[in-house]
mmCIF file with all atom_site columns, C-alpha atoms in Angstrom:
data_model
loop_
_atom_site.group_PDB
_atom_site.id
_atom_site.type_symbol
_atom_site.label_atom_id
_atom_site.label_alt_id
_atom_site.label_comp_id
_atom_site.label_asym_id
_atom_site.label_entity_id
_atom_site.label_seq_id
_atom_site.pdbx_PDB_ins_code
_atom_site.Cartn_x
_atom_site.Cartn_y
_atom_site.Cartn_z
_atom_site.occupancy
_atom_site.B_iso_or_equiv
_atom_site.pdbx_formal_charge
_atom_site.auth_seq_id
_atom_site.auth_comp_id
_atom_site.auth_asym_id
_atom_site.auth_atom_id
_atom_site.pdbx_PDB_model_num
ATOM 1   C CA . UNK A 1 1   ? -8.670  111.207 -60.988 1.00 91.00 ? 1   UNK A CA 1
ATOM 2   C CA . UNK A 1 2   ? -11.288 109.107 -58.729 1.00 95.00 ? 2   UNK A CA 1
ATOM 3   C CA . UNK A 1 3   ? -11.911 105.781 -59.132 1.00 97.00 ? 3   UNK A CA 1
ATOM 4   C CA . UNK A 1 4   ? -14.099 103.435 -57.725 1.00 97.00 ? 4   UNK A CA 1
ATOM 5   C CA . UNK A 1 5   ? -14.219 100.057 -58.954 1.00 97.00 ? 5   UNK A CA 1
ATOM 6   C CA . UNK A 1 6   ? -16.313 97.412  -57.692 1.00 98.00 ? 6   UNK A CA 1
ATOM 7   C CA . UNK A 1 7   ? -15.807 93.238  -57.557 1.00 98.00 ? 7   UNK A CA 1
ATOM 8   C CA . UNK A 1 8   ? -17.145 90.134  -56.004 1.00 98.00 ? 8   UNK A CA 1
ATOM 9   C CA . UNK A 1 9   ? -20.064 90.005  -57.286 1.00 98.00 ? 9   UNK A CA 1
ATOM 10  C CA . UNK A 1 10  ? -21.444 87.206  -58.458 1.00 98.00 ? 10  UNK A CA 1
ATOM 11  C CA . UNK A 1 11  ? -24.374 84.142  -58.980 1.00 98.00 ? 11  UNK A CA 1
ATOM 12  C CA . UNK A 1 12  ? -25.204 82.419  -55.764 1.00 98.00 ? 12  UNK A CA 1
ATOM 13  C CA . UNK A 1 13  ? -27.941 80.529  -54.115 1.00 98.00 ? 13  UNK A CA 1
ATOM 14  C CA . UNK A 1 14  ? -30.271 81.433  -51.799 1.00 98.00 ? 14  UNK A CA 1
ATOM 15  C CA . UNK A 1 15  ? -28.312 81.592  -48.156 1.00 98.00 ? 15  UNK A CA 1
ATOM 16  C CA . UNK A 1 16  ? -25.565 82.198  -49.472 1.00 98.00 ? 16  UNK A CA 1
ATOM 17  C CA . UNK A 1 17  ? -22.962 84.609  -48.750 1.00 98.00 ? 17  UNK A CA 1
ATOM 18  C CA . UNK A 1 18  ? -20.522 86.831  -50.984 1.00 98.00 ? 18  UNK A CA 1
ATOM 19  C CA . UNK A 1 19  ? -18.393 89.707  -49.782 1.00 98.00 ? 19  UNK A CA 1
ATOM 20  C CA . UNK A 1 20  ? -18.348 92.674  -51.752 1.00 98.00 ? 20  UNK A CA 1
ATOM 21  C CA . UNK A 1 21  ? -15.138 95.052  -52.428 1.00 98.00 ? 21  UNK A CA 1
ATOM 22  C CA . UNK A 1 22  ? -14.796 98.531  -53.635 1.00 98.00 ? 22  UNK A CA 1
ATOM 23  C CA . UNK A 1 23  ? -11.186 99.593  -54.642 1.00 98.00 ? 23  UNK A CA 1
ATOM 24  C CA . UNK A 1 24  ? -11.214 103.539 -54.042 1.00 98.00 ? 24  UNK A CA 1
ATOM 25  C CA . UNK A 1 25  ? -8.325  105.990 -55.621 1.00 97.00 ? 25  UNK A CA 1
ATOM 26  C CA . UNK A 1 26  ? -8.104  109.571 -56.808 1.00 97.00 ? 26  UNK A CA 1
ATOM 27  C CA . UNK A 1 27  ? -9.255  111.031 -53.544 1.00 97.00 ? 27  UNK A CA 1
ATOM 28  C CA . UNK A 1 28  ? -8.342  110.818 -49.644 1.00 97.00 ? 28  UNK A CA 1
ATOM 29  C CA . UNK A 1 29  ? -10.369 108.073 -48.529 1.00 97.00 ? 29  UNK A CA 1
ATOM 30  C CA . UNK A 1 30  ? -10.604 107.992 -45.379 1.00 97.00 ? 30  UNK A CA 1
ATOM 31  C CA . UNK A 1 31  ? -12.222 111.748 -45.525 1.00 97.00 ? 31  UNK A CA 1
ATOM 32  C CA . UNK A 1 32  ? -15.359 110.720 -46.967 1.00 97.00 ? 32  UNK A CA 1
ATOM 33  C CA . UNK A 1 33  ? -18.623 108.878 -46.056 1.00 97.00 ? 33  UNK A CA 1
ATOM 34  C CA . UNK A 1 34  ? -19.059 105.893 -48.421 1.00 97.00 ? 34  UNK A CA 1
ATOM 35  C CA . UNK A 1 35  ? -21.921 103.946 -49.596 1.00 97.00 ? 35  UNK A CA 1
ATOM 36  C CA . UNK A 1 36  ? -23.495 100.914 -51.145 1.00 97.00 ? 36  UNK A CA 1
ATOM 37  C CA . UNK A 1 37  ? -26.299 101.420 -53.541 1.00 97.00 ? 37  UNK A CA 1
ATOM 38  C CA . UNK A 1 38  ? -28.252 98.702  -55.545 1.00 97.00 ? 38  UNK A CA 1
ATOM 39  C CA . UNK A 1 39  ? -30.294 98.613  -58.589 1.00 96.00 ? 39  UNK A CA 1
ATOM 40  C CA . UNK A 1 40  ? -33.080 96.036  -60.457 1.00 95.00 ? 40  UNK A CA 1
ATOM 41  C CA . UNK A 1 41  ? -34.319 96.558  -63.814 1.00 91.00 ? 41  UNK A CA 1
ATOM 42  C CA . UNK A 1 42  ? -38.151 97.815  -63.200 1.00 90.00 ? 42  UNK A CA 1
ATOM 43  C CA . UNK A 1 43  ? -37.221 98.558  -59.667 1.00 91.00 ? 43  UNK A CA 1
ATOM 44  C CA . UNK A 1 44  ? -35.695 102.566 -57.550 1.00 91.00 ? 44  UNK A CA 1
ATOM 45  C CA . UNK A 1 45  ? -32.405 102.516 -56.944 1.00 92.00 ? 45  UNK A CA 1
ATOM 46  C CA . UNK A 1 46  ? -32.008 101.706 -53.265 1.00 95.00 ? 46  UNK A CA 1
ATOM 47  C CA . UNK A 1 47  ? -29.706 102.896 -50.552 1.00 96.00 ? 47  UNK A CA 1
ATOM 48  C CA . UNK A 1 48  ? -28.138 99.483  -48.991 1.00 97.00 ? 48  UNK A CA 1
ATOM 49  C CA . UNK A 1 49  ? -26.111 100.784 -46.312 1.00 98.00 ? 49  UNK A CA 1
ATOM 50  C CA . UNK A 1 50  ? -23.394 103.552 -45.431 1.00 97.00 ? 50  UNK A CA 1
ATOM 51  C CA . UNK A 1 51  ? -20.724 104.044 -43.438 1.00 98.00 ? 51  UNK A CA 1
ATOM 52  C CA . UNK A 1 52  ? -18.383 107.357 -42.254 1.00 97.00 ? 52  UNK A CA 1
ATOM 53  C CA . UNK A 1 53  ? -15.094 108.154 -43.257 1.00 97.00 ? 53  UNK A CA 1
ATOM 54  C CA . UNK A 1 54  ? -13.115 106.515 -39.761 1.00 97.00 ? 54  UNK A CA 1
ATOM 55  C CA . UNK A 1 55  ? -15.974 103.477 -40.081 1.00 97.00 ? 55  UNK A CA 1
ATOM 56  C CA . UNK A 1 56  ? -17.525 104.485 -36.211 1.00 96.00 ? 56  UNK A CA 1
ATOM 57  C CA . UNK A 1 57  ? -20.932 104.929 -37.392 1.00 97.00 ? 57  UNK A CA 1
ATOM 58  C CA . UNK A 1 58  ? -22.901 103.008 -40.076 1.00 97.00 ? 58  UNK A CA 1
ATOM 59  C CA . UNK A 1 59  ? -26.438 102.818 -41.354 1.00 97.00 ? 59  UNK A CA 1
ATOM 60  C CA . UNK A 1 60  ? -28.472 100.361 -43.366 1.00 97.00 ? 60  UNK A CA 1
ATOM 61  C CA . UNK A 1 61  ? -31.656 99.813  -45.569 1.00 96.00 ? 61  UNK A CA 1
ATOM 62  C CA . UNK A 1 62  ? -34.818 97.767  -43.852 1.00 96.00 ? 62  UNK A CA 1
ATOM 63  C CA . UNK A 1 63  ? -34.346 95.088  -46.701 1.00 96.00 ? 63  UNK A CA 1
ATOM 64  C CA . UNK A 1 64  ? -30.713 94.212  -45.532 1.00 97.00 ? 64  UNK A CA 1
ATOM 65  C CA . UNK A 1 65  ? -30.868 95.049  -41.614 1.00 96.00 ? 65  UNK A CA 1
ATOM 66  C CA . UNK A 1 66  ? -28.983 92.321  -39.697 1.00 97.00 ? 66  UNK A CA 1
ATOM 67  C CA . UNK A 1 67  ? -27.923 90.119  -42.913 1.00 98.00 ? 67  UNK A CA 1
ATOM 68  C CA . UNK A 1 68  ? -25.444 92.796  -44.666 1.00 98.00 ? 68  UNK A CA 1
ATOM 69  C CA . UNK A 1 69  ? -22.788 94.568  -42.929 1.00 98.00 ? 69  UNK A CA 1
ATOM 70  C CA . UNK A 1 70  ? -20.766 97.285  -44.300 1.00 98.00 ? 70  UNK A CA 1
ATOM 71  C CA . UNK A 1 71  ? -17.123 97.837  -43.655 1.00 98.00 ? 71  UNK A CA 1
ATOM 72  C CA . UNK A 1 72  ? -13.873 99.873  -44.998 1.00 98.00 ? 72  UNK A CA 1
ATOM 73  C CA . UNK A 1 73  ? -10.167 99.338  -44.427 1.00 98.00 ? 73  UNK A CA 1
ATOM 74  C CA . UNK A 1 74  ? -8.739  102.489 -44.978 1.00 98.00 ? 74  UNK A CA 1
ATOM 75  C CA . UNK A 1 75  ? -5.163  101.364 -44.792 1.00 98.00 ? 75  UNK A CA 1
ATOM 76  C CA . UNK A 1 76  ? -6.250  99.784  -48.043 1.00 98.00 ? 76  UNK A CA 1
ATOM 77  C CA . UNK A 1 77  ? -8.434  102.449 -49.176 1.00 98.00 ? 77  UNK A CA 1
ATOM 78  C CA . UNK A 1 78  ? -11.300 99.869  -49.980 1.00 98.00 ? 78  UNK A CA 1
ATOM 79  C CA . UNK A 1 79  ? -14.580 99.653  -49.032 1.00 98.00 ? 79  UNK A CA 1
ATOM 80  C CA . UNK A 1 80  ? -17.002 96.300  -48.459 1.00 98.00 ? 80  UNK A CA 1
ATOM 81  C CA . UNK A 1 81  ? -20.145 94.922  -48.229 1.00 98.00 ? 81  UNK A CA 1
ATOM 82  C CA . UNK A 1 82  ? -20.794 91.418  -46.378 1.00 98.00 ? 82  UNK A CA 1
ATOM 83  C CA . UNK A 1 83  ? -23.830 89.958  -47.477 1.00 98.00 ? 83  UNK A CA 1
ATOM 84  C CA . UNK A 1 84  ? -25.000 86.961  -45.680 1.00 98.00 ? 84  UNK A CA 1
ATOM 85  C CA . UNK A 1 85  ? -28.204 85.194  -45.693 1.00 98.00 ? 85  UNK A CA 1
ATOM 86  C CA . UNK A 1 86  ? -28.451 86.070  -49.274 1.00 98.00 ? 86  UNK A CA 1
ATOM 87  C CA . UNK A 1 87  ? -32.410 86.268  -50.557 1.00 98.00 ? 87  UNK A CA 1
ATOM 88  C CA . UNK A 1 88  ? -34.218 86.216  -54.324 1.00 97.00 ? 88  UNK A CA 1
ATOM 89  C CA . UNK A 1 89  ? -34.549 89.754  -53.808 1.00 96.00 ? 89  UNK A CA 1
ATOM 90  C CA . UNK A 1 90  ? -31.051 90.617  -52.978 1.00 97.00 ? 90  UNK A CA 1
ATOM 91  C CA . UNK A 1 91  ? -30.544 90.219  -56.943 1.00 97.00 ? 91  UNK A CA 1
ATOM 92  C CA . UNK A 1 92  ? -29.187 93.806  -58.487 1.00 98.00 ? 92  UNK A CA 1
ATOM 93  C CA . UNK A 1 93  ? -26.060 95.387  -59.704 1.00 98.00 ? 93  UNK A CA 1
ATOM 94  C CA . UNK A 1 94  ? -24.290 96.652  -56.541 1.00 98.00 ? 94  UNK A CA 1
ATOM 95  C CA . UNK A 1 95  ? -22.632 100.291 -56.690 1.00 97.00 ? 95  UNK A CA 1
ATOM 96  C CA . UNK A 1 96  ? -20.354 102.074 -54.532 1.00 97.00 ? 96  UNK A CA 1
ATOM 97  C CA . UNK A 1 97  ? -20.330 105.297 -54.011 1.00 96.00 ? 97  UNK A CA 1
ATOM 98  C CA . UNK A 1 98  ? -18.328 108.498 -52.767 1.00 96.00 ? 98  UNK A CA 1
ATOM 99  C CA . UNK A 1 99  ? -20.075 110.965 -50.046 1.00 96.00 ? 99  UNK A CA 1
ATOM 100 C CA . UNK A 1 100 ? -19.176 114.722 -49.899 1.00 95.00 ? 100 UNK A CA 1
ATOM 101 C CA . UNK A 1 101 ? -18.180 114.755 -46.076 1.00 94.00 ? 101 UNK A CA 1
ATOM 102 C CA . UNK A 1 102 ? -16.865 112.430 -43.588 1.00 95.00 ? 102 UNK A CA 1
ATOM 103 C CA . UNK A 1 103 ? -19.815 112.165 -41.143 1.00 93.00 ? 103 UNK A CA 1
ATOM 104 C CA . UNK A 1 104 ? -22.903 110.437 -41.336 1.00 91.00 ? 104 UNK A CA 1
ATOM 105 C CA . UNK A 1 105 ? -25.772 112.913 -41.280 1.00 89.00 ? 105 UNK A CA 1
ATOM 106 C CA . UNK A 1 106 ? -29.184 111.724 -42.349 1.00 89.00 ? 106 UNK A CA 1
ATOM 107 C CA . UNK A 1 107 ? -27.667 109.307 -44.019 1.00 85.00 ? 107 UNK A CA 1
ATOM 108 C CA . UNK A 1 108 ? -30.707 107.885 -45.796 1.00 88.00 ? 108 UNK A CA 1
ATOM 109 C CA . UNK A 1 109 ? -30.751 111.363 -47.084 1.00 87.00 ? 109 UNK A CA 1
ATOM 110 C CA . UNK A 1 110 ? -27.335 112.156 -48.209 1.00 89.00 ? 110 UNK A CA 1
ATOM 111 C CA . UNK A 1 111 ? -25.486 112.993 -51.647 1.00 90.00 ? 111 UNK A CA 1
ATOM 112 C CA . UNK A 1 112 ? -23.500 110.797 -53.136 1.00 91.00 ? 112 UNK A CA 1
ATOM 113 C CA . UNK A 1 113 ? -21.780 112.490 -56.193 1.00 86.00 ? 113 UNK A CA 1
ATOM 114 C CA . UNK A 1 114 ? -19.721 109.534 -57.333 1.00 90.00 ? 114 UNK A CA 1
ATOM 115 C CA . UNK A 1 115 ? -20.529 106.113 -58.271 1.00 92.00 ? 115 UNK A CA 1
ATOM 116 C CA . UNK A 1 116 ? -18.505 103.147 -59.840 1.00 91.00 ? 116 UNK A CA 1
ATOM 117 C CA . UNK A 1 117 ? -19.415 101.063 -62.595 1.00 94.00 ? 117 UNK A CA 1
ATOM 118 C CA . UNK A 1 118 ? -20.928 98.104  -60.353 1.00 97.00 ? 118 UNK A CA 1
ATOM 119 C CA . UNK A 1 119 ? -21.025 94.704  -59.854 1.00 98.00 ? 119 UNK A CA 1
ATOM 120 C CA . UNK A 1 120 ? -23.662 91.980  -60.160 1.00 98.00 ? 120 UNK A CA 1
ATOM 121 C CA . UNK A 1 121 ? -25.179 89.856  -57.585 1.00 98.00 ? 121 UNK A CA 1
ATOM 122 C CA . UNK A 1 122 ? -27.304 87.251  -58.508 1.00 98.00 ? 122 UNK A CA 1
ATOM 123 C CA . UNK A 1 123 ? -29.094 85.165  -55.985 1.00 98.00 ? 123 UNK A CA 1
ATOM 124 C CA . UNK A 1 124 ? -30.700 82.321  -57.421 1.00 97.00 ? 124 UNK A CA 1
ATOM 125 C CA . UNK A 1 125 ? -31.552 78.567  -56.495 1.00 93.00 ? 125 UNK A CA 1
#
């Protein structure tokens, strides 16, 4: 059945950069949209970025515009998330998750009906 299991994540200081993987089974990978989500204790679950099943057309939250940059190799079935410039805020348990078609279409807006258990990023001097 589908899998998605997250790694990389981990404590880092301010600047920083960590690359973040998502190992993806269970389902034909390349057929689906895919998506990084993040989450804070006392804070909404935010939409970090997204990307379409062949990886030609991506989007991304204000918070992380020009610092993260999301990525897939198919070939591998894996999905990841560059982070660079890392901030305080940045801090959160990073999820990936599985989209219900292959295109991006509003992406801010889209379904994502599976998640995996996360990782956690924490950014801190």
């Amino acid at each position: 059945q589908l899998q998605l299991v997250e790694s990389g994540g981990a404590l880092v200081q301010p600047g920083g950069s960590l690359r973040l993987s998502c190992a993806a089974s269970g389902f034909t990978f390349d057929n689906y949209a895919m998506a990084w989500y993040r989450q804070t204790p006392g804070k909404e679950r935010e939409l970090v970025a997204s990307i379409s099943g062949g990886g030609g057309a991506t989007d991304y939250g204000d918070s992380v515009l020009g610092r993260f940059t999301i990525s897939r190799d198919n070939a591998k079935n894996t999905l990841y998330l560059q982070m660079n410039r890392l901030k305080l805020e940045d801090t959160a348990l990073y999820y990936c998750a599985k989209g219900r078609t292959s295109f991006l279409i509003q992406p801010r807006s889209m379904t994502y009906d599976n998640w995996g258990q996360g990782t956690q990023v924490t950014v801190s001097a």
